[in-house]
mmCIF file of C-alpha atoms in Angstrom:
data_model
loop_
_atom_site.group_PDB
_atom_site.id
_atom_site.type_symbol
_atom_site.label_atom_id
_atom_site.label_comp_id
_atom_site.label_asym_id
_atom_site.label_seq_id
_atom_site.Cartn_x
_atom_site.Cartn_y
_atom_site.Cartn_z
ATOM 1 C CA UNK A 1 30.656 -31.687 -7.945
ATOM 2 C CA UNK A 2 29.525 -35.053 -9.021
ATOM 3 C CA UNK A 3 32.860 -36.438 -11.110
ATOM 4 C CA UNK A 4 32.608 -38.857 -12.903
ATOM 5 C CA UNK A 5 35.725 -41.360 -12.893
ATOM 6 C CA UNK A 6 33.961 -44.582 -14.817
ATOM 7 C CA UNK A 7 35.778 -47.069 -13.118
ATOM 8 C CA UNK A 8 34.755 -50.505 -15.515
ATOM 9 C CA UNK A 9 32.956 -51.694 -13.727
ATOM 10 C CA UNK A 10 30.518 -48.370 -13.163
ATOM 11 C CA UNK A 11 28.498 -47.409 -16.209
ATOM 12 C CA UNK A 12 27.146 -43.734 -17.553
ATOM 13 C CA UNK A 13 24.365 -44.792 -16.401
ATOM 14 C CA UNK A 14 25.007 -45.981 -13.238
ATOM 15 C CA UNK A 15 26.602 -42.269 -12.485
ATOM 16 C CA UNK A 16 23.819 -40.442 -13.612
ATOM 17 C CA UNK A 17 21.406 -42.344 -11.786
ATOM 18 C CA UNK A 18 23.790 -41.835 -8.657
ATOM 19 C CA UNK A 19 23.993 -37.572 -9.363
ATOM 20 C CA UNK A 20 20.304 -37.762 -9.300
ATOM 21 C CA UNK A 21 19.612 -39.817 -6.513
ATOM 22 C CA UNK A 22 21.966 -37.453 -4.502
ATOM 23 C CA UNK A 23 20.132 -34.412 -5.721
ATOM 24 C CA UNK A 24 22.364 -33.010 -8.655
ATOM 25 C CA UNK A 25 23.223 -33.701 -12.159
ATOM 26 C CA UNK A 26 26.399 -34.505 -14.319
ATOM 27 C CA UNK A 27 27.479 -31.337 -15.918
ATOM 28 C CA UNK A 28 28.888 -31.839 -19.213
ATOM 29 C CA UNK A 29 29.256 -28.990 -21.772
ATOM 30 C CA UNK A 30 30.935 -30.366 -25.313
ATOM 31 C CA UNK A 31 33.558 -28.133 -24.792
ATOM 32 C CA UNK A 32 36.949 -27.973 -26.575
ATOM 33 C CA UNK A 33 37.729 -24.983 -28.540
ATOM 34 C CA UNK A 34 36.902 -22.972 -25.476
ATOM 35 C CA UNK A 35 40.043 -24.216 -24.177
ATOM 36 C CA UNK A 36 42.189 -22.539 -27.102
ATOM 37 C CA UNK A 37 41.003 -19.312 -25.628
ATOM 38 C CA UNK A 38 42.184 -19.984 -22.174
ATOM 39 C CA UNK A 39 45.340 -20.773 -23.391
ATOM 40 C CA UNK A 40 46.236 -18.800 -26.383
ATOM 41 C CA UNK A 41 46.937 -21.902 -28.909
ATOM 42 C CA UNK A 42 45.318 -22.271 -32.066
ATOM 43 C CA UNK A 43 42.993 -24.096 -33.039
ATOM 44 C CA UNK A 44 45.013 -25.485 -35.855
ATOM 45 C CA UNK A 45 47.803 -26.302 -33.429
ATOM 46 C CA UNK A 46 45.889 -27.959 -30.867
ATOM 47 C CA UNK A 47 44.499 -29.702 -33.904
ATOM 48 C CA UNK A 48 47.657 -31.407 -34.267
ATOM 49 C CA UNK A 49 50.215 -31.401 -31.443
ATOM 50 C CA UNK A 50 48.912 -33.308 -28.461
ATOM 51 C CA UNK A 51 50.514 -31.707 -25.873
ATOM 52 C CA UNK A 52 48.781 -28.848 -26.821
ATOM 53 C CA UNK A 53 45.287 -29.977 -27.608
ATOM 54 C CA UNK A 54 45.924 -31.856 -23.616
ATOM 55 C CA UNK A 55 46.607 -28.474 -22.143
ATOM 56 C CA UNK A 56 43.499 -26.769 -23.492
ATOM 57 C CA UNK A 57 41.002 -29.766 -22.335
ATOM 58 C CA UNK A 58 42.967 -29.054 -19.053
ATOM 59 C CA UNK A 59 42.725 -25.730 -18.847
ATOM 60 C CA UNK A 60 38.966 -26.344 -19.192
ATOM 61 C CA UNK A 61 38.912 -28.669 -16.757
ATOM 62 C CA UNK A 62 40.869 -26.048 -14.369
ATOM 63 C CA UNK A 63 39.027 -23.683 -14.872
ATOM 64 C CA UNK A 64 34.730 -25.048 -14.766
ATOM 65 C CA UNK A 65 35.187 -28.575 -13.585
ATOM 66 C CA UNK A 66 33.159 -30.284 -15.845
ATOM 67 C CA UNK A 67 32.383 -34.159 -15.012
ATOM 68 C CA UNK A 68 33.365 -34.960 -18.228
ATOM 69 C CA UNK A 69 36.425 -33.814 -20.242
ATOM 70 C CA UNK A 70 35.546 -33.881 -24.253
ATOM 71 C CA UNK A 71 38.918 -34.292 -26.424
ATOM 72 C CA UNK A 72 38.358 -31.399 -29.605
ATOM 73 C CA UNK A 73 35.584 -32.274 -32.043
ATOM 74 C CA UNK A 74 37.146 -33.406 -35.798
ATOM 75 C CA UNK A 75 34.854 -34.632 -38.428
ATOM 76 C CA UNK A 76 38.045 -34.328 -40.719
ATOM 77 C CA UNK A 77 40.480 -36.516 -39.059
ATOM 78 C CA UNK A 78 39.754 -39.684 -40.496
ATOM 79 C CA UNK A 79 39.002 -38.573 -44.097
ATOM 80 C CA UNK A 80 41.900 -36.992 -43.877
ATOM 81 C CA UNK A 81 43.796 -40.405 -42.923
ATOM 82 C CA UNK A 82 42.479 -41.872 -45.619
ATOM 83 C CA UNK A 83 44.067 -39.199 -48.147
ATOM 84 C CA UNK A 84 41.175 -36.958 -48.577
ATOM 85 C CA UNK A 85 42.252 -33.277 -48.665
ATOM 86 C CA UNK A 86 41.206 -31.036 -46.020
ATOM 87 C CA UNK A 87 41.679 -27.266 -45.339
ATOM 88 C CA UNK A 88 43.093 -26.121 -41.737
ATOM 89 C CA UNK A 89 42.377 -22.593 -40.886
ATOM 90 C CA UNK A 90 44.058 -21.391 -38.168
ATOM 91 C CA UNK A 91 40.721 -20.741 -36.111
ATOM 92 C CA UNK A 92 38.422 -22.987 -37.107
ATOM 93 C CA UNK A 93 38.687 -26.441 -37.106
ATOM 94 C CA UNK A 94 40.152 -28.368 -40.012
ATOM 95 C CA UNK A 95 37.111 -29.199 -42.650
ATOM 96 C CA UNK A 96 37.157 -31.674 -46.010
ATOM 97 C CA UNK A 97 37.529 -29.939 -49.143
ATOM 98 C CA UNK A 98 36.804 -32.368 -51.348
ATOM 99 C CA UNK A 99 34.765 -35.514 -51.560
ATOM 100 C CA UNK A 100 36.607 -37.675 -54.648
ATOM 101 C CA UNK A 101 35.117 -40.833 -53.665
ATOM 102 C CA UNK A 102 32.789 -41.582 -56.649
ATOM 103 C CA UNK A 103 32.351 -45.747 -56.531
ATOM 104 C CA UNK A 104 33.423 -49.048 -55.538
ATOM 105 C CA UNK A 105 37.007 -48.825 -57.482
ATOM 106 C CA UNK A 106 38.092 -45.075 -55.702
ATOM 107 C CA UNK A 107 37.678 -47.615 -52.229
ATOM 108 C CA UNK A 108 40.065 -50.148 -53.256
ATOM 109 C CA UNK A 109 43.076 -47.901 -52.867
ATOM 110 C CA UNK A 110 42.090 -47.153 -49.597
ATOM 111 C CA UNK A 111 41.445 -50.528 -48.216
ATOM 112 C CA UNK A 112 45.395 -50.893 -47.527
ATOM 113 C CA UNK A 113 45.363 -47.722 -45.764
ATOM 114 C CA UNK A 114 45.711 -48.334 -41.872
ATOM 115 C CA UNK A 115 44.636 -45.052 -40.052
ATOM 116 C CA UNK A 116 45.792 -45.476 -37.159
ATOM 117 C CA UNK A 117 49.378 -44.884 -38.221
ATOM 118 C CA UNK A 118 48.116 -41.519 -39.540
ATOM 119 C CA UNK A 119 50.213 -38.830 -37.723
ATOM 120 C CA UNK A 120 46.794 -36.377 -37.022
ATOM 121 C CA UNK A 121 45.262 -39.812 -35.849
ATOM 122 C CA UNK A 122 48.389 -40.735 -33.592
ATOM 123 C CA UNK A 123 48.229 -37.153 -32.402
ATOM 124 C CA UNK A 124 44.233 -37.652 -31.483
ATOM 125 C CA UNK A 125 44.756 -40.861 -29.601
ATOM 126 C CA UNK A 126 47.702 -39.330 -27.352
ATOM 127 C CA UNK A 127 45.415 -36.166 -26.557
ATOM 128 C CA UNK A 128 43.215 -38.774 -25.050
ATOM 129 C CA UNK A 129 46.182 -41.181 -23.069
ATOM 130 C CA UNK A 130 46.888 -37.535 -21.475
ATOM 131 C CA UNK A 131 43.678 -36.656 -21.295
ATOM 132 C CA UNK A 132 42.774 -39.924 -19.413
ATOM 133 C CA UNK A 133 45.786 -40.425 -17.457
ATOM 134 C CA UNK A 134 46.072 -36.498 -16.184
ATOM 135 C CA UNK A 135 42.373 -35.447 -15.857
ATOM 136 C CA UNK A 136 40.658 -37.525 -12.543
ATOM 137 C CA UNK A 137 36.836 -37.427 -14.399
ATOM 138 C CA UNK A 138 35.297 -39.450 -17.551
ATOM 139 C CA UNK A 139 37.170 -39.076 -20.768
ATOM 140 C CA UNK A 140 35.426 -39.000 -23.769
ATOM 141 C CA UNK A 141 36.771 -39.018 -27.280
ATOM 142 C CA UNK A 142 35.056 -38.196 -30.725
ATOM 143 C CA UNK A 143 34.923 -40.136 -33.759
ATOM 144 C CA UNK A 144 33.063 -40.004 -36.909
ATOM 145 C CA UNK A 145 30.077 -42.478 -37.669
ATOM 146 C CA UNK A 146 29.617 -44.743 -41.041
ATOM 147 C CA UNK A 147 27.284 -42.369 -42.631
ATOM 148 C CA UNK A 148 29.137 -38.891 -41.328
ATOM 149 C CA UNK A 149 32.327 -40.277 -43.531
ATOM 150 C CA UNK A 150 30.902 -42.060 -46.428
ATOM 151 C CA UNK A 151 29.419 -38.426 -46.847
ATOM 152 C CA UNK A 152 33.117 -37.306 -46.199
ATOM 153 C CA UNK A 153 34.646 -39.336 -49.052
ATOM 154 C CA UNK A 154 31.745 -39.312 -51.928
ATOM 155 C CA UNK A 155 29.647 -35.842 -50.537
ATOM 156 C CA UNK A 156 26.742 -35.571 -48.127
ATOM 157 C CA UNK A 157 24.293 -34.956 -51.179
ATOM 158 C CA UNK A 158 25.319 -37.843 -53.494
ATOM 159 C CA UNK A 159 25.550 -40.542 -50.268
ATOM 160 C CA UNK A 160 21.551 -39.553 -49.788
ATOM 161 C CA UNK A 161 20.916 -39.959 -53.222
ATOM 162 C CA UNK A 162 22.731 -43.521 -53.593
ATOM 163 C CA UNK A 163 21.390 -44.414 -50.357
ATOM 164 C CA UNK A 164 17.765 -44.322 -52.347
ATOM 165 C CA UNK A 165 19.052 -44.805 -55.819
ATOM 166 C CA UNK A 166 21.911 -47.254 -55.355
ATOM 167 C CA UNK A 167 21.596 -48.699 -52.320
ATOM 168 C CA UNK A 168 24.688 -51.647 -53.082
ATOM 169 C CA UNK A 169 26.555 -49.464 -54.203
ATOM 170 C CA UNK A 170 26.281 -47.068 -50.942
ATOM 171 C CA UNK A 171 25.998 -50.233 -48.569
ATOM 172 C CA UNK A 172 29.890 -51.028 -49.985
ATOM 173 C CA UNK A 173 30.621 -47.476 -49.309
ATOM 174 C CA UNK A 174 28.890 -47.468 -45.960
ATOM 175 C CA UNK A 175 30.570 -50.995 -45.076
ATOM 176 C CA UNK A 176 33.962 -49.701 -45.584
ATOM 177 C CA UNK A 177 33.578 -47.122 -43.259
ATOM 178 C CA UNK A 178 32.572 -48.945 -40.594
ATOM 179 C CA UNK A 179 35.724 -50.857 -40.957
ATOM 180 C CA UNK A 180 37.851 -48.303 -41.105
ATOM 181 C CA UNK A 181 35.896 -46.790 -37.794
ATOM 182 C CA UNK A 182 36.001 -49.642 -35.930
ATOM 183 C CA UNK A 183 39.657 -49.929 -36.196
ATOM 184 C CA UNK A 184 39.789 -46.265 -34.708
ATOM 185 C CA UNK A 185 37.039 -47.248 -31.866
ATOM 186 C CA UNK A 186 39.866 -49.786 -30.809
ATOM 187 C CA UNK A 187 42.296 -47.574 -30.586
ATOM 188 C CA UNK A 188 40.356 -44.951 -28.830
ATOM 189 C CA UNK A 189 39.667 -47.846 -26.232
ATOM 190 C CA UNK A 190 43.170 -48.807 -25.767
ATOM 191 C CA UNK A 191 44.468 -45.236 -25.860
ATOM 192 C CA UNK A 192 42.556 -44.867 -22.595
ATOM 193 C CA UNK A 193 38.974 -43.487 -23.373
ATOM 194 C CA UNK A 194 36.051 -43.918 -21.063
ATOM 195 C CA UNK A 195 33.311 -43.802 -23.489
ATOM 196 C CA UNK A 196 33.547 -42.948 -27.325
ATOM 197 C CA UNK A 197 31.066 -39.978 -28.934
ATOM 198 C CA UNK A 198 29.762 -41.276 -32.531
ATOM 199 C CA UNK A 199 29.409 -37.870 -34.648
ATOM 200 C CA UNK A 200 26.595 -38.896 -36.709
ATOM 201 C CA UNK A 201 25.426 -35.267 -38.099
ATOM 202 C CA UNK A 202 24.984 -36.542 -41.898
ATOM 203 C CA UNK A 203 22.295 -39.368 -40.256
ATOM 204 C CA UNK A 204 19.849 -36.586 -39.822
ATOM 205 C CA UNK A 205 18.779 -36.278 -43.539
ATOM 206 C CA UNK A 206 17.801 -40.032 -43.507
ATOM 207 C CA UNK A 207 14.900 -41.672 -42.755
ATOM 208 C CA UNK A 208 14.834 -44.161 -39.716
ATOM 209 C CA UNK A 209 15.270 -47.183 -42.415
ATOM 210 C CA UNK A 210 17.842 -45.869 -44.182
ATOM 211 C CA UNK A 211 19.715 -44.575 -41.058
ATOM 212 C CA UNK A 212 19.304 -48.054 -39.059
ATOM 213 C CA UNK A 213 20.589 -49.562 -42.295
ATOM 214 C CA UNK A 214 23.272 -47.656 -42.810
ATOM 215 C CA UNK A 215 24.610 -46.426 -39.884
ATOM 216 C CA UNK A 216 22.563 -48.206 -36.343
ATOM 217 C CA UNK A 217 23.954 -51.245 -37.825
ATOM 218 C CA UNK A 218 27.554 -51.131 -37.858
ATOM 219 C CA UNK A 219 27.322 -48.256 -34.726
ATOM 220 C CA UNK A 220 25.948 -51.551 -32.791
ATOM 221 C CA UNK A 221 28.994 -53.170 -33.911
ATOM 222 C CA UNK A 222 31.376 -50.591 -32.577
ATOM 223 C CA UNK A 223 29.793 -50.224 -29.597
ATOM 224 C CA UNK A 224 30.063 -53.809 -29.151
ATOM 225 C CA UNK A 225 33.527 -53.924 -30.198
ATOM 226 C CA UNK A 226 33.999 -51.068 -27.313
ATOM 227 C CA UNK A 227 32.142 -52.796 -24.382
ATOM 228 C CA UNK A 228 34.249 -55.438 -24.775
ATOM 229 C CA UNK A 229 36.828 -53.361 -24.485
ATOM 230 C CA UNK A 230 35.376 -51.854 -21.158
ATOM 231 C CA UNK A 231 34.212 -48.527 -23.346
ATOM 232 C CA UNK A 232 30.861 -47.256 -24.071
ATOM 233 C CA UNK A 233 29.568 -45.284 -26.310
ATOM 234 C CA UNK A 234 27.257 -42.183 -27.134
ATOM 235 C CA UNK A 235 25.480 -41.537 -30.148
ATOM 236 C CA UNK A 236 25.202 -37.562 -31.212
ATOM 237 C CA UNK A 237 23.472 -35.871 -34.002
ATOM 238 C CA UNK A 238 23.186 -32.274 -34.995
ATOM 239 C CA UNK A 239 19.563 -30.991 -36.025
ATOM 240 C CA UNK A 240 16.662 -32.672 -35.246
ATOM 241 C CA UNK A 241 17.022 -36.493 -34.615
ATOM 242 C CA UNK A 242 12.889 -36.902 -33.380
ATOM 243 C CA UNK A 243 12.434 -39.319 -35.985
ATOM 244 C CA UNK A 244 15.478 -41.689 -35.335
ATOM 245 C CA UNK A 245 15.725 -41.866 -31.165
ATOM 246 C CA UNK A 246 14.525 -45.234 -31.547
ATOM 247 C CA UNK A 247 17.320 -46.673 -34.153
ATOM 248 C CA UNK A 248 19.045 -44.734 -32.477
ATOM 249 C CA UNK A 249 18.872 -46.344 -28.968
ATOM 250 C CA UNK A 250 18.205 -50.257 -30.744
ATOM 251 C CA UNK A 251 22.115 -49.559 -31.614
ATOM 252 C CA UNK A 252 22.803 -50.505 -27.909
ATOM 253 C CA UNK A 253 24.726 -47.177 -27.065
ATOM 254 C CA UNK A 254 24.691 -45.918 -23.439
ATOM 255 C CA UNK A 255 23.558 -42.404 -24.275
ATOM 256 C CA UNK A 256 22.234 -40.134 -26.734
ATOM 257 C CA UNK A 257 23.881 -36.777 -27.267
ATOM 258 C CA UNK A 258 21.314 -34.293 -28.687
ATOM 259 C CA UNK A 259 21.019 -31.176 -30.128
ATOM 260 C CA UNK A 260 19.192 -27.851 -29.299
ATOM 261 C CA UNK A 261 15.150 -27.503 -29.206
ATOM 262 C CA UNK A 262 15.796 -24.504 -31.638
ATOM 263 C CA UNK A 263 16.136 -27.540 -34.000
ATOM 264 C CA UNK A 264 13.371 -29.702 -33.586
ATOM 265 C CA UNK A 265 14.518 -31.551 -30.604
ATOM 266 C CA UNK A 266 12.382 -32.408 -27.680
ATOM 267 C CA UNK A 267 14.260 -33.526 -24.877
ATOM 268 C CA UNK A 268 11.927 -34.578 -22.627
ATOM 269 C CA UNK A 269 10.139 -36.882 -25.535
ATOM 270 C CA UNK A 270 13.522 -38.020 -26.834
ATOM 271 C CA UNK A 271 13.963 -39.358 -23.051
ATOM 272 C CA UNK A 272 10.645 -40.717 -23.305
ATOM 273 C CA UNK A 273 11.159 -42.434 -26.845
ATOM 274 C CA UNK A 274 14.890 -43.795 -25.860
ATOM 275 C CA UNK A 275 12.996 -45.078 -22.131
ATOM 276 C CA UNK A 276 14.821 -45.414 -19.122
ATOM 277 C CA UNK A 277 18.073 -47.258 -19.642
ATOM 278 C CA UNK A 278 19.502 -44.510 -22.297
ATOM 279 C CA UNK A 279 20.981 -41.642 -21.088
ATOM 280 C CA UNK A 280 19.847 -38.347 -22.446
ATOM 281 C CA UNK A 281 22.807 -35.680 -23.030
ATOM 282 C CA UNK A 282 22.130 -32.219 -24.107
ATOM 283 C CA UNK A 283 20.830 -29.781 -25.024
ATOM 284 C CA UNK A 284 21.196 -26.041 -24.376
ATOM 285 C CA UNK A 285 22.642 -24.392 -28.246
ATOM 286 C CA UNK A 286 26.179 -23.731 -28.607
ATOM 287 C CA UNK A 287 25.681 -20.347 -30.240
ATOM 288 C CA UNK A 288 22.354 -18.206 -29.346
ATOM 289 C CA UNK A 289 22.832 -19.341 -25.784
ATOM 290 C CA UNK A 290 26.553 -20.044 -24.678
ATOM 291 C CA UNK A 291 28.096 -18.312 -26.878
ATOM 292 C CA UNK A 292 25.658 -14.914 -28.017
ATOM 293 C CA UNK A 293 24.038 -14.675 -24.679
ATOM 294 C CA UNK A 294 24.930 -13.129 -21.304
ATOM 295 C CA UNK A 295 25.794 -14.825 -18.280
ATOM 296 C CA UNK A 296 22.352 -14.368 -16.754
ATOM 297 C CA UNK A 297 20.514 -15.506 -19.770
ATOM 298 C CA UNK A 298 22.279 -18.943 -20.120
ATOM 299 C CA UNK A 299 21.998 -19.431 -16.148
ATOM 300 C CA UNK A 300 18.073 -18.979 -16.936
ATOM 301 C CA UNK A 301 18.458 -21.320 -19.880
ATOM 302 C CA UNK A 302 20.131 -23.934 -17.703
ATOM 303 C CA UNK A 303 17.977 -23.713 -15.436
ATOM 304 C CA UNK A 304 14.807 -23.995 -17.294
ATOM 305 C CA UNK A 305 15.847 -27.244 -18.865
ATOM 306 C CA UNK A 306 16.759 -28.618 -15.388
ATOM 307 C CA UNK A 307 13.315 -28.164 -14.579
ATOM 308 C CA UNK A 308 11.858 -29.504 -17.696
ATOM 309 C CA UNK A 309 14.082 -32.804 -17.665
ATOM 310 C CA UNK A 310 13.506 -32.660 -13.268
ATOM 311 C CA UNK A 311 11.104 -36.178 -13.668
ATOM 312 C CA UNK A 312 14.697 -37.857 -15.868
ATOM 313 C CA UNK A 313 16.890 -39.218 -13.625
ATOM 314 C CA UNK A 314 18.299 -40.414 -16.741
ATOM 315 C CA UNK A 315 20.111 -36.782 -17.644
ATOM 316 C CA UNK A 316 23.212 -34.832 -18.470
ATOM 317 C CA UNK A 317 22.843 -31.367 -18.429
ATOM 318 C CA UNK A 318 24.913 -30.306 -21.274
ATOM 319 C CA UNK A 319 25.184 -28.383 -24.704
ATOM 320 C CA UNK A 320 23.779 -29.237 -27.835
ATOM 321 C CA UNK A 321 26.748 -29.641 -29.868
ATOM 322 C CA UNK A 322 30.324 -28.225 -28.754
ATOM 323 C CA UNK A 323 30.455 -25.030 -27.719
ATOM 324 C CA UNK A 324 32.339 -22.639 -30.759
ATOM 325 C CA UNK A 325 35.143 -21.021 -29.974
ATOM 326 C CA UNK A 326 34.922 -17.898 -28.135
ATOM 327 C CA UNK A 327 32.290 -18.976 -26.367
ATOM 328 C CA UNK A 328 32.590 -16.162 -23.264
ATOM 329 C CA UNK A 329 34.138 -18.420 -20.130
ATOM 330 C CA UNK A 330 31.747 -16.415 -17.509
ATOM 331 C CA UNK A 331 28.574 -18.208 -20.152
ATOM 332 C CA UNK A 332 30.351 -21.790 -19.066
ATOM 333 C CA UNK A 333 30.944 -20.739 -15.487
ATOM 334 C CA UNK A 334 27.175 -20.022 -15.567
ATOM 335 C CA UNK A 335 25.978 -22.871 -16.898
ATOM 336 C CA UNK A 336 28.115 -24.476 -14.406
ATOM 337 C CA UNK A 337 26.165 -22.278 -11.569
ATOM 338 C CA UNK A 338 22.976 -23.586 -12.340
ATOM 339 C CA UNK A 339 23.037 -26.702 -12.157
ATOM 340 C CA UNK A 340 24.866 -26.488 -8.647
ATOM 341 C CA UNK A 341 21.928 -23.604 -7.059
ATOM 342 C CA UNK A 342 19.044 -25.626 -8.806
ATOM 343 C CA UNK A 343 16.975 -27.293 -6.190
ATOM 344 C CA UNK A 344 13.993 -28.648 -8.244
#
């Protein structure tokens, strides 16, 4: 198994090239809610009591011995710090239920609002101090990304239309998150994170000027703010993100998490487009493979995209978003497999 530790002065990069130059590849699924099943918690509870939320990113670990362990996706935690109301099934994760956000004065309010004291937040960033202190391979936290929670606070719909329409008035809203996501970056860092996933899925409607102006340009300035920090960062987006690899990688993140072909995505071009100093992460889907298919079928899958990405060094085999919850464990343990048999 290739594990990945990311001592600071090692990069993703540097550990990918190293898998591949020793004939394997780093095998990381986005997988989190899986780990509820293994242990019988909630996702609502391992939503928000760390000790919890730890055990089932251990259990995972345990169990498939992934290179990298993922802390629970969230695209509602920081809305939710700043006020915004959001629903919490108890199996599925927690979602925004409204988006009351309407203009510059509805921000104001908020500016005082420091989320890091949030108690979900607090929970999130002492998930990862376990997570990084317990677990001997990368740890890797989520956060949200500018666009993903302007579209949070004012709705996914009316951010696209502003962003056309409006532009100032969207570049204030846009600007404000930023801020309010870079503060969390820093904490992520200091809380013990290896590298920091941006969830950018609300960037995909954009075009590649509106999405470098909107959210490339303040993603370069957390992942700044992280590499001083000795973090890096990843940049994911669900659908098809063809038409923005290239803002994408001028951000200056160290990889590019993306989603299935069944979307759009090429990986092989997206490797080609980002060029050799990017890493590529994905990109088998979460659902009609890992989690609908049988164990045979996603060892196939696996392995087909190990030979189609054979000529990247610059690969992770992984998922192409995280992996739903119950996802069948013998699917991960086969993924798992395949990249340890394949000899291409």
């Amino acid at each position: 198994m290739t594990v990945i530790t990311m001592e600071k002065q090692k990069t993703i990069l540097d550990e990918t090239l190293k898998a591949y130059q020793a004939g394997r590849r780093v095998k990381a699924p986005l997988a989190g809610f899986p780990g509820c099943d293994l242990t019988g918690y909630s996702i609502k509870v391992a939503q928000q009591n760390p000790a919890a939320h730890f055990e089932c990113i251990r259990a995972i670990y345990d169990r498939f011995n992934p290179d990298v362990s993922f802390m629970m996706m969230d695209l509602s935690a920081e809305a939710n710090a700043l006020g915004i109301p959001v629903r919490f099934p108890k199996n599925e994760s927690a979602t925004v239920e409204e988006h009351p956000i309407a203009g510059a004065e509805d921000i104001e309010p908020l500016r005082k609002i420091d989320i890091t004291a949030d108690s979900r937040i607090s929970g999130y960033l002492k998930a990862v101090e376990l997570i990084s202190k317990k677990l001997d391979n990368m740890c890797c936290a989520y956060m949200a990304g500018p666009i993903t929670l302007a579209g949070l606070l004012s709705g996914a719909e009316k951010v696209a239309m502003d962003a056309v329409l409006e532009p100032d008035k969207f570049r204030a809203l846009a600007e404000f998150s930023a801020g309010v996501l870079e503060s969390y970056a820093s904490a992520l860092c200091d809380a013990g994170a290896d590298a920091i996933c941006i969830l950018e899925p609300t960037g995909v409607i954009f075009g590649p000027n509106e999405f470098e102006a909107y959210s490339a340009k303040y993603v370069e300035r957390i992942n700044n703010l992280c590499r001083d920090k000795g973090v890096e960062t990843i940049y994911h987006i669900c659908g098809n993100s063809m038409h923005l690899i290239e803002k994408m990688t001028n951000s200056g993140v160290s990889a590019l998490s993306l989603d299935s072909p069944d979307t759009g995505v090429d990986l092989h071009l997206a490797a080609e487009k980002a060029g050799e100093d990017v890493v590529i992460i994905g990109d088998l889907n979460p659902v009609s493979v890992m989690k609908e298919s049988n164990a045979q079928e996603v060892y196939q899958a696996a392995t087909e995209l190990l030979d189609k990405m054979k000529d990247v060094p610059n690969f992770i085999l992984s998922t192409g978003c995280d992996l739903p919850p119950g996802t069948p464990p013998e699917n991960i343990e086969a993924f798992m497999k395949a990249e340890s048999d394949y000899s291409g």
